[in-house]
C-alpha positions as a printed NumPy array, in Angstrom:
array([[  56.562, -135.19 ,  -39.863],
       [  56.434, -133.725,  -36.113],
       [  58.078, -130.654,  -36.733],
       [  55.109, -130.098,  -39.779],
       [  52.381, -131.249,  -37.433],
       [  53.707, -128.823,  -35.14 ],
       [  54.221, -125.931,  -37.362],
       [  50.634, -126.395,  -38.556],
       [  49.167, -126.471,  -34.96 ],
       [  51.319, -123.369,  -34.261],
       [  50.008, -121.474,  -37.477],
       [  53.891, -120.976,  -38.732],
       [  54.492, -121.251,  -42.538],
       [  56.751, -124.026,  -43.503],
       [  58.578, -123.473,  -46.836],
       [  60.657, -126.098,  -48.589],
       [  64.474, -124.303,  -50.166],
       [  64.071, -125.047,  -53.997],
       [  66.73 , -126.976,  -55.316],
       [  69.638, -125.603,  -57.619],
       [  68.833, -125.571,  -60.884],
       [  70.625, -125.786,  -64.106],
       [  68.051, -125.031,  -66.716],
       [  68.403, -121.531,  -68.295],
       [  67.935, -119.859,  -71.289],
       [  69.46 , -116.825,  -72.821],
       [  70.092, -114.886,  -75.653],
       [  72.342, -111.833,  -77.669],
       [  71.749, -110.448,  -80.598],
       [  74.588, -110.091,  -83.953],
       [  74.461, -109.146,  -87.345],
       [  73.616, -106.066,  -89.525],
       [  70.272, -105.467,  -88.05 ],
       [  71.702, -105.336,  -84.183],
       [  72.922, -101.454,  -85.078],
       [  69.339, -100.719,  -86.143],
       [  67.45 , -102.185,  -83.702],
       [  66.558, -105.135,  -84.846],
       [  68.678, -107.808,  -83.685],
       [  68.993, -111.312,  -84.802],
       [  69.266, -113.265,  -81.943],
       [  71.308, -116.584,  -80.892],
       [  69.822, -118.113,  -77.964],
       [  70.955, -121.11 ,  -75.44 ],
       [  69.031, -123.274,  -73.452],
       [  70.3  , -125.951,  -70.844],
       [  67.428, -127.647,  -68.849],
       [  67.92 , -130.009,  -65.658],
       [  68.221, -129.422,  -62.228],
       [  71.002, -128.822,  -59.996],
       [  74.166, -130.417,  -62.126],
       [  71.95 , -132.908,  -63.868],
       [  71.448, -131.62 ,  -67.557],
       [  68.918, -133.478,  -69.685],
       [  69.077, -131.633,  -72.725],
       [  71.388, -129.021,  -74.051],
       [  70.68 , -127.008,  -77.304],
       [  70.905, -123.529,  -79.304],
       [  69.427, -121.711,  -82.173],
       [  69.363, -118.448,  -84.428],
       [  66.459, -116.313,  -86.113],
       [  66.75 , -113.239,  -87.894],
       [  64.07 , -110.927,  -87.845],
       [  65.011, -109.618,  -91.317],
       [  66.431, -112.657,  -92.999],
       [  69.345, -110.355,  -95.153],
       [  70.547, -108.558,  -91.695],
       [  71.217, -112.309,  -89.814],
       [  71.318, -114.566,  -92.89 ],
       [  74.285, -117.   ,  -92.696],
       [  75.957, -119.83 ,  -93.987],
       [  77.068, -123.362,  -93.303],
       [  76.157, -123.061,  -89.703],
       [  76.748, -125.357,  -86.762],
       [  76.543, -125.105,  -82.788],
       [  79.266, -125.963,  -80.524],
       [  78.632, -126.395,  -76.688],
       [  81.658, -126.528,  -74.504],
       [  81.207, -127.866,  -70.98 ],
       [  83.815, -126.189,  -68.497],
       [  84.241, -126.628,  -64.654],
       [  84.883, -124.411,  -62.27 ],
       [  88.386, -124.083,  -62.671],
       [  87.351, -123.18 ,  -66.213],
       [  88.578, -126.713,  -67.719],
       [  86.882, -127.705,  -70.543],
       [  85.635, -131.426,  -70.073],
       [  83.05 , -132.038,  -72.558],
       [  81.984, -130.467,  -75.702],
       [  80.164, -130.972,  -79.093],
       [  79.597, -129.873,  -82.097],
       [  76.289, -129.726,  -84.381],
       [  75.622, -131.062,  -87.776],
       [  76.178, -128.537,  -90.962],
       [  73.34 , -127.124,  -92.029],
       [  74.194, -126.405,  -95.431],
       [  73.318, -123.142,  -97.469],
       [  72.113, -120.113,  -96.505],
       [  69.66 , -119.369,  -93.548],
       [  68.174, -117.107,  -91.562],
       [  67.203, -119.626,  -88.779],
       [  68.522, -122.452,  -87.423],
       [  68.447, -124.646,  -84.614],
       [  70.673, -127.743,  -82.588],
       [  69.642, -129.718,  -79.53 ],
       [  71.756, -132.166,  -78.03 ],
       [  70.317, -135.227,  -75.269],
       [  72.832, -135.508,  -72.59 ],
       [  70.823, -137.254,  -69.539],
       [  73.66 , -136.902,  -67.015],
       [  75.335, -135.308,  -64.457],
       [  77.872, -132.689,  -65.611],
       [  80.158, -130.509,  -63.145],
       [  79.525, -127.376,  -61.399],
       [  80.967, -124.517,  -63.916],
       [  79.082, -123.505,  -66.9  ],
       [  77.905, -124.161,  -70.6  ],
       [  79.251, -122.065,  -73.558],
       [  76.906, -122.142,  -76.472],
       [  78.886, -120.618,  -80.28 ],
       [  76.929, -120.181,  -83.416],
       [  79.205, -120.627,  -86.152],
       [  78.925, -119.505,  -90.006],
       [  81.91 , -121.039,  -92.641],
       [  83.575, -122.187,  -89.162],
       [  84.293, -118.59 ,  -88.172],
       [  82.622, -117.573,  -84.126],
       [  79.366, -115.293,  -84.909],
       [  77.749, -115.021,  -81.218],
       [  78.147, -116.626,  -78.104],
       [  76.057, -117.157,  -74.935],
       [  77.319, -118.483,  -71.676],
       [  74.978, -120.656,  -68.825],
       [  75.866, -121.186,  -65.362],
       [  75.051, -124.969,  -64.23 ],
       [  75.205, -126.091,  -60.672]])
């Protein structure tokens, strides 16, 4: 408190260091339409602060649904550490059929460990895309 009174009577700026945060989103593009320029896109999204990760989840969309339509899909997030150990992971529901969109969320509420998050879409079980987060 007297180093802010101070700094105010002085005229200096004070500026608080944000904290670390852990909530990112990103995205890559894969199917027939990527060569043409019109990607579909798999996106992840982790949001918390610092190692603290309230919600994890990913999704796909196809901008032309034959050029990223796929079946049976699911999500799988893979928690690894620094030392690149994986420690926790999950795996969506099915969604059955065909689609050209889908999309998973998971509610962790907890603190994970410094490392990062690997979101995979999956069609028929096989790896279609993958996007990677750092947390921590």
């Amino acid at each position: 408190m007297l180093v802010m009174a101070m700094a105010t009577i002085l005229g200096i700026t004070t500026v608080a260091a944000s904290p670390a945060s852990a909530s990112a989103y990103s995205c890559t593009g894969y199917g027939y339409g990527y060569s043409w320029g019109y990607p579909s896109q798999f996106c992840g999204q982790t949001i918390g602060s610092g190692t603290y990760v309230q919600t994890a989840g990913a999704g796909f969309s196809a901008p032309i649904a034959w050029a990223g339509w796929l079946s049976n899909t699911r999500v799988r997030a893979e928690f690894y550490n620094n030392a690149g150990q994986l420690y926790w992971s999950a795996t969506s529901s099915q969604q059955n059929g065909g689609s050209a969109v889908g999309a998973w969320k998971w509610y962790l509420y907890r603190y994970m460990q410094s490392g990062y998050v690997k979101y995979t879409l999956l069609s028929n079980g096989a790896d279609i895309a993958s996007v990677y987060q750092r947390i921590g």
